[in-house]
Amino acid sequence: MMMTPAQAFRKITEYFSLDSEVEAHDSIHAEILKGIAFKGTNLWILVFAIVVASVGLNINSTAVIIGAMLISPLMGPINAMGYSIATYNFELFKKAAKNFSFAVGTSLVASATYFALSPLSTAHSELLARTSPSIYDVLIAFFGGLAGIIAIASKNKGNVIPGVAIATALMPPLCTAGYGLATGQFDFFFGAMYLFTINSVFIAIASALVAQFLKLPIRTIVDPKQKKKVNRWITFVIMAVILPSIYFGYGLVQNEKFNENANRYIENVSLYEGNYLLKSDVNLNKREITLVYGGTALTEFQKDHIKDKANSFWLEGATVKIQQGISFSKYGDGGESIQLREELARLVSEVKRRDVQLDSIQQNQSLGRVLLKEIKTIYPQFKTCTYADSYTFSDSLRAPRRTALVLFTLDTLNFTKEDQKRVNTWVNSRVQAEEVKVFFE
């Protein structure tokens, strides 16, 4: 018996239902309160986690950074702020915000102290990745926050909370901000703090939404006017945080497109009239492409031609800089220079000739398959096709004649001479060779 659409919908919604797995409201409340305090054990764990994360960023080790995320207790007060907003518990919000601010301040001091004392000061990729947040970081924080608060409210927490700690990445931005303070690079500091703010705000918003969805009880008396005021503030904070991230996200997409087009352009001009591209560099921020060539000295006309080619790869706004790495013209106009130029020209010609040969061999290898596929549309009884490129030698010929040999295998003997003539004519027109011989078996 088939289910009706309404029954099917109810069946599906049962899989997503949280009713049977949600903890008692008092237990959820107690769990959230437990994660707020930053003193004693929690404070020491936070400091140790910050140092571990700072070391990981300093030596560019992803594994060490993940370890620091796993032991970080920073999620507690953020979830508490979201929960307190959803239940309009303003005393709890003040307490959570106070503890959160203390934790952030302690983290910045710990990370800045480490980086000030560390002999390594290079900004590796793991550090740089925390200085350019975008809308994608908003999505990570929001959905990670949803998973985290649902795990706290559930009886079956499993390994969700450690996974959320890794995904939302609260520790590395704080450490990167500390690095910016320690080295006086305030663009690092502000970029990392913006990423940390994105993560914190949207984890809190996710916690508030889930708390309202689970209908966690409001434990205080709330004035309706105060409710409206809170909702307005939430909207303002979301917009203030999300709008810059959309702008940065758009910039990230544009950078990816520019980088892809630039790489295609660089590949196209890697060999130009006897000059080899020795080195290339793409500066995404300045929209600048630097090309360093080796070979004969490039004229201004040649340089302009290389630059004009960028327009064919949607790089109209890009600046192309061309530099000469190794130029044979530096060695003067003597015989040695002329010999080097001639040798380079010969090598370039040889490379091109070999490329043509390889292309020809690759095409010949697949020509038999192509012929079989085409002929089977007319004669389905053809089973196989063997193709070979050969040469015919004769005393009467000054040079061997290129001959294409084609052998067709049929699954039936019912194939007339008239059909064979038709196939012969078709193969001769299809295969480009001085002579074509077709056999049937």
Short mmCIF file of C-alpha atoms in Angstrom, two decimals:
data_model
loop_
_atom_site.label_atom_id
_atom_site.label_comp_id
_atom_site.label_asym_id
_atom_site.label_seq_id
_atom_site.Cartn_x
_atom_site.Cartn_y
_atom_site.Cartn_z
CA MET A 1 0.00 0.00 0.00
CA MET A 2 1.45 3.35 -1.08
CA MET A 3 1.69 6.24 1.39
CA THR A 4 -0.08 9.48 0.72
CA PRO A 5 2.09 12.63 0.33
CA ALA A 6 1.04 13.75 3.83
CA GLN A 7 2.06 10.39 5.34
CA ALA A 8 5.37 10.45 3.47
CA PHE A 9 6.07 13.99 4.74
CA ARG A 10 5.31 12.95 8.34
CA LYS A 11 7.59 9.93 7.94
CA ILE A 12 10.45 12.12 6.74
CA THR A 13 9.95 14.70 9.52
CA GLU A 14 10.22 11.89 12.11
CA TYR A 15 13.86 11.43 11.09
CA PHE A 16 14.57 15.10 11.84
CA SER A 17 12.62 15.26 15.07
CA LEU A 18 14.65 16.15 18.21
CA ASP A 19 11.87 15.56 20.77
CA SER A 20 13.02 12.11 21.88
CA GLU A 21 16.70 13.08 22.22
CA VAL A 22 16.58 16.51 23.87
CA GLU A 23 17.78 16.76 27.46
CA ALA A 24 15.51 18.12 30.18
CA HIS A 25 15.38 21.93 30.11
CA ASP A 26 16.98 22.19 33.55
CA SER A 27 19.87 19.96 32.44
CA ILE A 28 20.48 22.15 29.36
CA HIS A 29 20.41 25.27 31.54
CA ALA A 30 22.91 23.74 33.96
CA GLU A 31 25.19 22.59 31.11
CA ILE A 32 25.31 26.10 29.64
CA LEU A 33 25.96 27.73 33.02
CA LYS A 34 28.85 25.32 33.61
CA GLY A 35 30.68 26.55 30.49
CA ILE A 36 30.58 30.25 31.41
CA ALA A 37 33.11 30.51 34.22
CA PHE A 38 36.75 31.24 33.41
CA LYS A 39 38.69 30.62 36.56
CA GLY A 40 40.79 27.78 37.92
CA THR A 41 40.76 24.80 35.54
CA ASN A 42 39.00 26.51 32.64
CA LEU A 43 41.36 29.49 32.70
CA TRP A 44 44.51 27.34 32.75
CA ILE A 45 43.16 25.16 29.92
CA LEU A 46 42.43 28.32 27.89
CA VAL A 47 45.99 29.66 28.36
CA PHE A 48 47.53 26.28 27.47
CA ALA A 49 45.29 25.98 24.38
CA ILE A 50 46.30 29.48 23.25
CA VAL A 51 50.01 28.67 23.58
CA VAL A 52 49.57 25.38 21.70
CA ALA A 53 47.65 27.15 18.91
CA SER A 54 50.30 29.89 18.75
CA VAL A 55 53.07 27.30 18.38
CA GLY A 56 51.07 25.58 15.63
CA LEU A 57 50.65 28.85 13.74
CA ASN A 58 54.30 29.75 14.31
CA ILE A 59 55.60 26.49 12.80
CA ASN A 60 52.74 26.25 10.27
CA SER A 61 51.47 22.92 11.64
CA THR A 62 47.80 22.17 10.97
CA ALA A 63 47.82 19.14 13.31
CA VAL A 64 49.00 21.22 16.28
CA ILE A 65 46.37 23.90 15.58
CA ILE A 66 43.62 21.27 15.51
CA GLY A 67 44.87 19.93 18.85
CA ALA A 68 44.56 23.42 20.37
CA MET A 69 41.00 23.76 19.04
CA LEU A 70 40.00 20.50 20.69
CA ILE A 71 41.03 21.60 24.19
CA SER A 72 39.73 25.17 23.90
CA PRO A 73 36.88 26.11 26.31
CA LEU A 74 35.91 29.31 24.44
CA MET A 75 32.60 27.95 23.09
CA GLY A 76 31.00 28.01 26.57
CA PRO A 77 30.34 31.75 27.09
CA ILE A 78 29.40 32.25 23.41
CA ASN A 79 26.67 29.60 23.65
CA ALA A 80 25.58 31.15 26.95
CA MET A 81 25.19 34.57 25.30
CA GLY A 82 23.04 33.08 22.53
CA TYR A 83 20.96 31.12 25.04
CA SER A 84 20.47 34.19 27.27
CA ILE A 85 19.30 36.28 24.28
CA ALA A 86 16.76 33.61 23.30
CA THR A 87 15.40 33.38 26.86
CA TYR A 88 15.74 37.15 27.56
CA ASN A 89 17.90 36.41 30.61
CA PHE A 90 19.86 39.67 30.69
CA GLU A 91 21.70 38.92 33.92
CA LEU A 92 23.02 35.72 32.40
CA PHE A 93 24.00 37.65 29.23
CA LYS A 94 26.00 40.20 31.27
CA LYS A 95 27.76 37.43 33.15
CA ALA A 96 28.56 35.50 29.95
CA ALA A 97 29.76 38.67 28.14
CA LYS A 98 31.98 39.61 31.10
CA ASN A 99 33.59 36.17 31.22
CA PHE A 100 33.92 36.10 27.43
CA SER A 101 35.69 39.49 27.39
CA PHE A 102 38.05 38.29 30.14
CA ALA A 103 38.81 35.11 28.17
CA VAL A 104 39.50 37.09 24.97
CA GLY A 105 41.79 39.52 26.82
CA THR A 106 43.70 36.66 28.46
CA SER A 107 44.06 34.91 25.10
CA LEU A 108 45.43 38.02 23.39
CA VAL A 109 47.96 38.61 26.19
CA ALA A 110 49.09 34.96 26.12
CA SER A 111 49.47 34.81 22.32
CA ALA A 112 51.12 38.25 22.04
CA THR A 113 53.60 37.27 24.77
CA TYR A 114 54.46 34.03 23.00
CA PHE A 115 55.03 35.71 19.61
CA ALA A 116 57.05 38.52 21.21
CA LEU A 117 59.41 35.91 22.71
CA SER A 118 59.44 33.51 19.71
CA PRO A 119 62.52 33.70 17.44
CA LEU A 120 60.31 32.78 14.46
CA SER A 121 58.45 35.77 13.03
CA THR A 122 57.54 34.69 9.47
CA ALA A 123 53.81 34.84 8.61
CA HIS A 124 53.09 31.34 7.28
CA SER A 125 49.98 30.26 5.35
CA GLU A 126 48.13 29.16 8.52
CA LEU A 127 48.53 32.69 9.93
CA LEU A 128 47.65 34.47 6.71
CA ALA A 129 44.51 32.37 6.30
CA ARG A 130 43.07 34.02 9.44
CA THR A 131 43.45 37.61 8.20
CA SER A 132 40.99 37.70 5.27
CA PRO A 133 37.51 36.62 6.44
CA SER A 134 34.56 36.43 4.04
CA ILE A 135 30.91 35.38 3.82
CA TYR A 136 32.06 31.74 3.77
CA ASP A 137 33.37 32.15 7.31
CA VAL A 138 29.89 33.38 8.30
CA LEU A 139 28.37 30.15 6.95
CA ILE A 140 30.96 28.01 8.75
CA ALA A 141 30.36 29.78 12.07
CA PHE A 142 26.57 29.72 11.76
CA PHE A 143 26.17 26.05 10.84
CA GLY A 144 28.95 25.03 13.24
CA GLY A 145 27.12 26.93 15.99
CA LEU A 146 23.86 25.14 15.13
CA ALA A 147 25.59 21.77 15.44
CA GLY A 148 27.23 22.80 18.73
CA ILE A 149 24.09 23.96 20.55
CA ILE A 150 22.06 20.97 19.32
CA ALA A 151 24.81 18.70 20.67
CA ILE A 152 24.67 20.46 24.06
CA ALA A 153 20.88 20.04 24.17
CA SER A 154 21.03 16.40 23.11
CA LYS A 155 21.42 13.27 25.24
CA ASN A 156 23.67 11.75 22.53
CA LYS A 157 26.49 14.29 22.24
CA GLY A 158 29.00 11.92 20.67
CA ASN A 159 31.97 13.65 19.00
CA VAL A 160 29.98 16.61 17.66
CA ILE A 161 31.30 19.25 20.07
CA PRO A 162 35.01 18.57 19.31
CA GLY A 163 34.12 18.65 15.61
CA VAL A 164 32.40 22.00 16.03
CA ALA A 165 35.47 23.32 17.87
CA ILE A 166 37.57 22.45 14.82
CA ALA A 167 35.11 23.82 12.25
CA THR A 168 34.39 27.16 13.90
CA ALA A 169 38.09 27.78 14.65
CA LEU A 170 37.88 30.27 17.53
CA MET A 171 41.46 29.85 18.70
CA PRO A 172 43.58 30.56 15.59
CA PRO A 173 42.11 34.04 14.91
CA LEU A 174 42.86 35.10 18.49
CA CYS A 175 46.43 33.83 18.17
CA THR A 176 46.84 35.61 14.82
CA ALA A 177 45.56 38.81 16.45
CA GLY A 178 48.18 38.30 19.18
CA TYR A 179 50.81 37.87 16.46
CA GLY A 180 49.70 41.17 14.92
CA LEU A 181 50.03 42.93 18.27
CA ALA A 182 53.44 41.39 19.02
CA THR A 183 54.90 42.31 15.62
CA GLY A 184 53.13 45.66 15.18
CA GLN A 185 51.23 44.44 12.09
CA PHE A 186 47.81 45.88 12.84
CA ASP A 187 46.29 44.76 9.53
CA PHE A 188 46.82 41.21 10.85
CA PHE A 189 45.27 42.18 14.18
CA PHE A 190 42.11 43.77 12.75
CA GLY A 191 41.62 41.07 10.09
CA ALA A 192 41.95 38.27 12.65
CA MET A 193 39.70 40.04 15.19
CA TYR A 194 37.05 40.52 12.52
CA LEU A 195 37.15 36.77 11.77
CA PHE A 196 36.92 36.03 15.50
CA THR A 197 33.94 38.42 15.78
CA ILE A 198 32.20 36.69 12.86
CA ASN A 199 32.68 33.30 14.51
CA SER A 200 31.53 34.49 17.94
CA VAL A 201 28.45 36.42 16.74
CA PHE A 202 27.12 33.71 14.45
CA ILE A 203 27.73 30.90 16.93
CA ALA A 204 25.73 32.97 19.44
CA ILE A 205 22.97 33.65 16.87
CA ALA A 206 22.80 29.94 16.04
CA SER A 207 22.53 29.13 19.76
CA ALA A 208 19.70 31.66 20.14
CA LEU A 209 17.76 30.23 17.19
CA VAL A 210 18.07 26.64 18.41
CA ALA A 211 17.08 27.67 21.95
CA GLN A 212 13.92 29.29 20.56
CA PHE A 213 13.25 26.32 18.27
CA LEU A 214 13.48 23.94 21.26
CA LYS A 215 11.19 26.31 23.20
CA LEU A 216 13.56 26.53 26.16
CA PRO A 217 11.67 28.30 28.97
CA ILE A 218 12.04 32.03 29.75
CA ARG A 219 13.06 32.13 33.41
CA THR A 220 12.64 35.88 33.99
CA ILE A 221 9.85 38.46 33.67
CA VAL A 222 10.32 40.34 30.39
CA ASP A 223 8.85 43.66 29.28
CA PRO A 224 7.53 43.44 25.64
CA LYS A 225 9.28 46.76 24.85
CA GLN A 226 12.54 45.26 26.02
CA LYS A 227 11.97 42.27 23.74
CA LYS A 228 11.61 44.58 20.73
CA LYS A 229 14.72 46.48 21.73
CA VAL A 230 16.72 43.25 21.99
CA ASN A 231 15.48 42.06 18.59
CA ARG A 232 16.48 45.39 17.01
CA TRP A 233 19.96 45.14 18.51
CA ILE A 234 20.34 41.56 17.22
CA THR A 235 19.37 42.68 13.70
CA PHE A 236 21.82 45.59 13.86
CA VAL A 237 24.71 43.39 15.03
CA ILE A 238 24.01 40.75 12.34
CA MET A 239 23.96 43.37 9.58
CA ALA A 240 27.08 45.13 10.91
CA VAL A 241 29.01 41.85 10.91
CA ILE A 242 27.66 40.22 7.73
CA LEU A 243 27.81 43.13 5.25
CA PRO A 244 31.63 43.50 5.25
CA SER A 245 31.96 39.71 4.96
CA ILE A 246 29.81 39.75 1.78
CA TYR A 247 32.14 42.38 0.33
CA PHE A 248 35.22 40.32 1.25
CA GLY A 249 33.55 37.17 -0.12
CA TYR A 250 32.95 38.91 -3.45
CA GLY A 251 36.60 39.94 -3.49
CA LEU A 252 37.65 36.35 -2.79
CA VAL A 253 35.63 35.06 -5.77
CA GLN A 254 37.06 37.78 -8.03
CA ASN A 255 40.60 36.91 -6.91
CA GLU A 256 40.02 33.23 -7.71
CA LYS A 257 38.76 34.10 -11.20
CA PHE A 258 41.69 36.44 -11.81
CA ASN A 259 44.19 33.81 -10.62
CA GLU A 260 42.67 31.15 -12.88
CA ASN A 261 42.69 33.44 -15.94
CA ALA A 262 46.24 34.62 -15.15
CA ASN A 263 47.53 31.03 -14.98
CA ARG A 264 45.93 30.21 -18.34
CA TYR A 265 47.51 33.33 -19.84
CA ILE A 266 50.95 32.49 -18.39
CA GLU A 267 50.74 28.98 -19.85
CA ASN A 268 49.89 30.46 -23.26
CA VAL A 269 52.91 32.82 -23.32
CA SER A 270 55.41 30.44 -21.70
CA LEU A 271 57.22 30.08 -25.04
CA TYR A 272 57.41 33.12 -27.31
CA GLU A 273 59.56 33.40 -30.46
CA GLY A 274 62.62 31.65 -29.06
CA ASN A 275 62.17 32.97 -25.50
CA TYR A 276 61.36 30.74 -22.55
CA LEU A 277 59.41 31.89 -19.49
CA LEU A 278 61.79 31.39 -16.58
CA LYS A 279 59.59 32.72 -13.80
CA SER A 280 56.11 34.19 -13.30
CA ASP A 281 54.37 35.88 -10.40
CA VAL A 282 50.71 36.85 -9.89
CA ASN A 283 49.90 39.62 -7.40
CA LEU A 284 46.16 39.33 -6.72
CA ASN A 285 45.86 42.53 -4.66
CA LYS A 286 47.56 44.74 -7.27
CA ARG A 287 46.15 42.79 -10.26
CA GLU A 288 49.71 42.49 -11.52
CA ILE A 289 51.43 39.73 -13.52
CA THR A 290 55.23 39.62 -13.74
CA LEU A 291 56.89 37.54 -16.48
CA VAL A 292 60.65 36.84 -16.57
CA TYR A 293 61.95 35.54 -19.93
CA GLY A 294 65.23 33.95 -20.95
CA GLY A 295 66.53 33.85 -24.52
CA THR A 296 67.01 36.51 -27.17
CA ALA A 297 66.38 40.09 -26.04
CA LEU A 298 62.69 40.96 -26.46
CA THR A 299 61.93 44.07 -28.51
CA GLU A 300 59.33 46.61 -27.36
CA PHE A 301 57.02 45.39 -30.13
CA GLN A 302 57.28 41.79 -28.85
CA LYS A 303 56.65 42.90 -25.27
CA ASP A 304 53.55 44.83 -26.35
CA HIS A 305 52.29 41.77 -28.24
CA ILE A 306 52.69 39.57 -25.15
CA LYS A 307 50.84 42.16 -23.06
CA ASP A 308 48.02 42.43 -25.61
CA LYS A 309 47.45 38.68 -25.37
CA ALA A 310 46.21 39.20 -21.80
CA ASN A 311 43.01 40.73 -23.18
CA SER A 312 42.08 37.34 -24.68
CA PHE A 313 42.02 35.86 -21.16
CA TRP A 314 39.70 38.45 -19.54
CA LEU A 315 42.62 40.29 -17.93
CA GLU A 316 41.87 43.75 -19.34
CA GLY A 317 42.49 45.55 -16.04
CA ALA A 318 45.69 43.68 -15.23
CA THR A 319 49.20 45.15 -15.37
CA VAL A 320 51.69 42.88 -17.16
CA LYS A 321 55.37 43.48 -16.39
CA ILE A 322 57.97 41.79 -18.60
CA GLN A 323 61.55 41.35 -17.43
CA GLN A 324 64.56 39.83 -19.18
CA GLY A 325 66.25 37.13 -17.11
CA ILE A 326 68.94 35.69 -19.40
CA SER A 327 69.52 37.45 -22.73
CA PHE A 328 72.03 36.25 -25.30
CA SER A 329 72.40 39.84 -26.49
CA LYS A 330 74.32 40.56 -23.26
CA TYR A 331 77.25 38.59 -24.63
CA GLY A 332 77.82 41.02 -27.48
CA ASP A 333 77.60 40.47 -31.23
CA GLY A 334 80.50 38.03 -31.50
CA GLY A 335 80.48 34.55 -32.97
CA GLU A 336 79.67 32.92 -29.63
CA SER A 337 76.46 34.95 -29.30
CA ILE A 338 75.40 34.06 -32.86
CA GLN A 339 76.06 30.37 -32.23
CA LEU A 340 74.01 30.43 -29.02
CA ARG A 341 71.09 32.05 -30.82
CA GLU A 342 71.26 29.56 -33.68
CA GLU A 343 71.42 26.65 -31.24
CA LEU A 344 68.41 27.97 -29.31
CA ALA A 345 66.44 28.41 -32.55
CA ARG A 346 67.36 24.85 -33.59
CA LEU A 347 66.25 23.46 -30.23
CA VAL A 348 62.94 25.31 -30.38
CA SER A 349 62.34 24.00 -33.91
CA GLU A 350 63.20 20.45 -32.79
CA VAL A 351 60.81 20.66 -29.82
CA LYS A 352 58.00 21.83 -32.08
CA ARG A 353 58.74 19.04 -34.61
CA ARG A 354 58.66 16.42 -31.85
CA ASP A 355 55.37 17.84 -30.54
CA VAL A 356 53.87 17.50 -34.03
CA GLN A 357 55.11 13.89 -34.23
CA LEU A 358 53.64 13.04 -30.84
CA ASP A 359 50.30 14.58 -31.79
CA SER A 360 50.30 12.58 -35.02
CA ILE A 361 51.09 9.31 -33.20
CA GLN A 362 48.36 9.92 -30.62
CA GLN A 363 45.82 10.67 -33.36
CA ASN A 364 46.79 7.53 -35.29
CA GLN A 365 46.41 5.39 -32.18
CA SER A 366 42.78 6.43 -31.82
CA LEU A 367 41.90 6.60 -35.55
CA GLY A 368 40.98 2.89 -35.70
CA ARG A 369 38.44 3.38 -32.89
CA VAL A 370 36.98 6.43 -34.67
CA LEU A 371 36.66 4.57 -38.00
CA LEU A 372 34.94 1.60 -36.34
CA LYS A 373 32.49 3.82 -34.47
CA GLU A 374 31.55 5.69 -37.66
CA ILE A 375 31.26 2.63 -39.95
CA LYS A 376 29.09 0.69 -37.45
CA THR A 377 26.32 3.28 -37.87
CA ILE A 378 25.95 2.00 -41.48
CA TYR A 379 27.24 -1.55 -41.16
CA PRO A 380 26.51 -2.93 -37.66
CA GLN A 381 28.11 -6.28 -38.60
CA PHE A 382 31.63 -4.76 -38.31
CA LYS A 383 33.30 -6.11 -35.13
CA THR A 384 36.85 -4.67 -35.08
CA CYS A 385 39.02 -2.19 -36.95
CA THR A 386 42.82 -2.29 -37.07
CA TYR A 387 44.63 0.80 -38.32
CA ALA A 388 48.36 1.13 -39.05
CA ASP A 389 50.45 3.88 -40.63
CA SER A 390 53.08 2.31 -42.88
CA TYR A 391 55.23 2.96 -45.96
CA THR A 392 55.42 1.24 -49.37
CA PHE A 393 58.89 0.80 -50.88
CA SER A 394 59.52 0.09 -54.56
CA ASP A 395 62.44 0.18 -57.03
CA SER A 396 60.40 2.52 -59.21
CA LEU A 397 59.88 5.00 -56.39
CA ARG A 398 62.51 7.54 -55.40
CA ALA A 399 61.03 7.83 -51.89
CA PRO A 400 58.75 5.49 -49.93
CA ARG A 401 55.02 6.20 -50.22
CA ARG A 402 53.00 6.66 -47.01
CA THR A 403 50.38 3.90 -46.89
CA ALA A 404 47.51 3.51 -44.45
CA LEU A 405 46.49 -0.10 -43.74
CA VAL A 406 42.94 -0.71 -42.51
CA LEU A 407 41.64 -4.16 -41.55
CA PHE A 408 37.95 -4.68 -40.74
CA THR A 409 36.64 -7.85 -39.05
CA LEU A 410 32.97 -8.79 -39.68
CA ASP A 411 30.72 -11.15 -37.74
CA THR A 412 29.07 -12.36 -40.97
CA LEU A 413 30.23 -13.37 -44.44
CA ASN A 414 27.20 -11.73 -46.01
CA PHE A 415 29.08 -8.67 -47.30
CA THR A 416 28.88 -7.98 -51.05
CA LYS A 417 31.61 -6.67 -53.33
CA GLU A 418 29.46 -3.56 -53.88
CA ASP A 419 29.50 -2.91 -50.13
CA GLN A 420 33.28 -3.40 -50.07
CA LYS A 421 33.69 -0.77 -52.81
CA ARG A 422 31.56 1.69 -50.86
CA VAL A 423 33.62 1.14 -47.71
CA ASN A 424 36.87 1.47 -49.72
CA THR A 425 35.74 4.80 -51.16
CA TRP A 426 34.66 6.06 -47.73
CA VAL A 427 37.95 5.06 -46.02
CA ASN A 428 40.02 6.69 -48.81
CA SER A 429 38.17 9.97 -48.30
CA ARG A 430 38.32 9.66 -44.53
CA VAL A 431 42.04 8.81 -44.09
CA GLN A 432 44.62 11.32 -45.21
CA ALA A 433 47.42 9.28 -46.80
CA GLU A 434 49.08 8.91 -50.20
CA GLU A 435 47.69 5.37 -50.47
CA VAL A 436 45.03 3.47 -48.49
CA LYS A 437 44.62 -0.32 -48.48
CA VAL A 438 41.47 -1.83 -46.96
CA PHE A 439 41.11 -5.50 -46.06
CA PHE A 440 38.10 -7.52 -44.83
CA GLU A 441 38.03 -10.79 -42.92
#
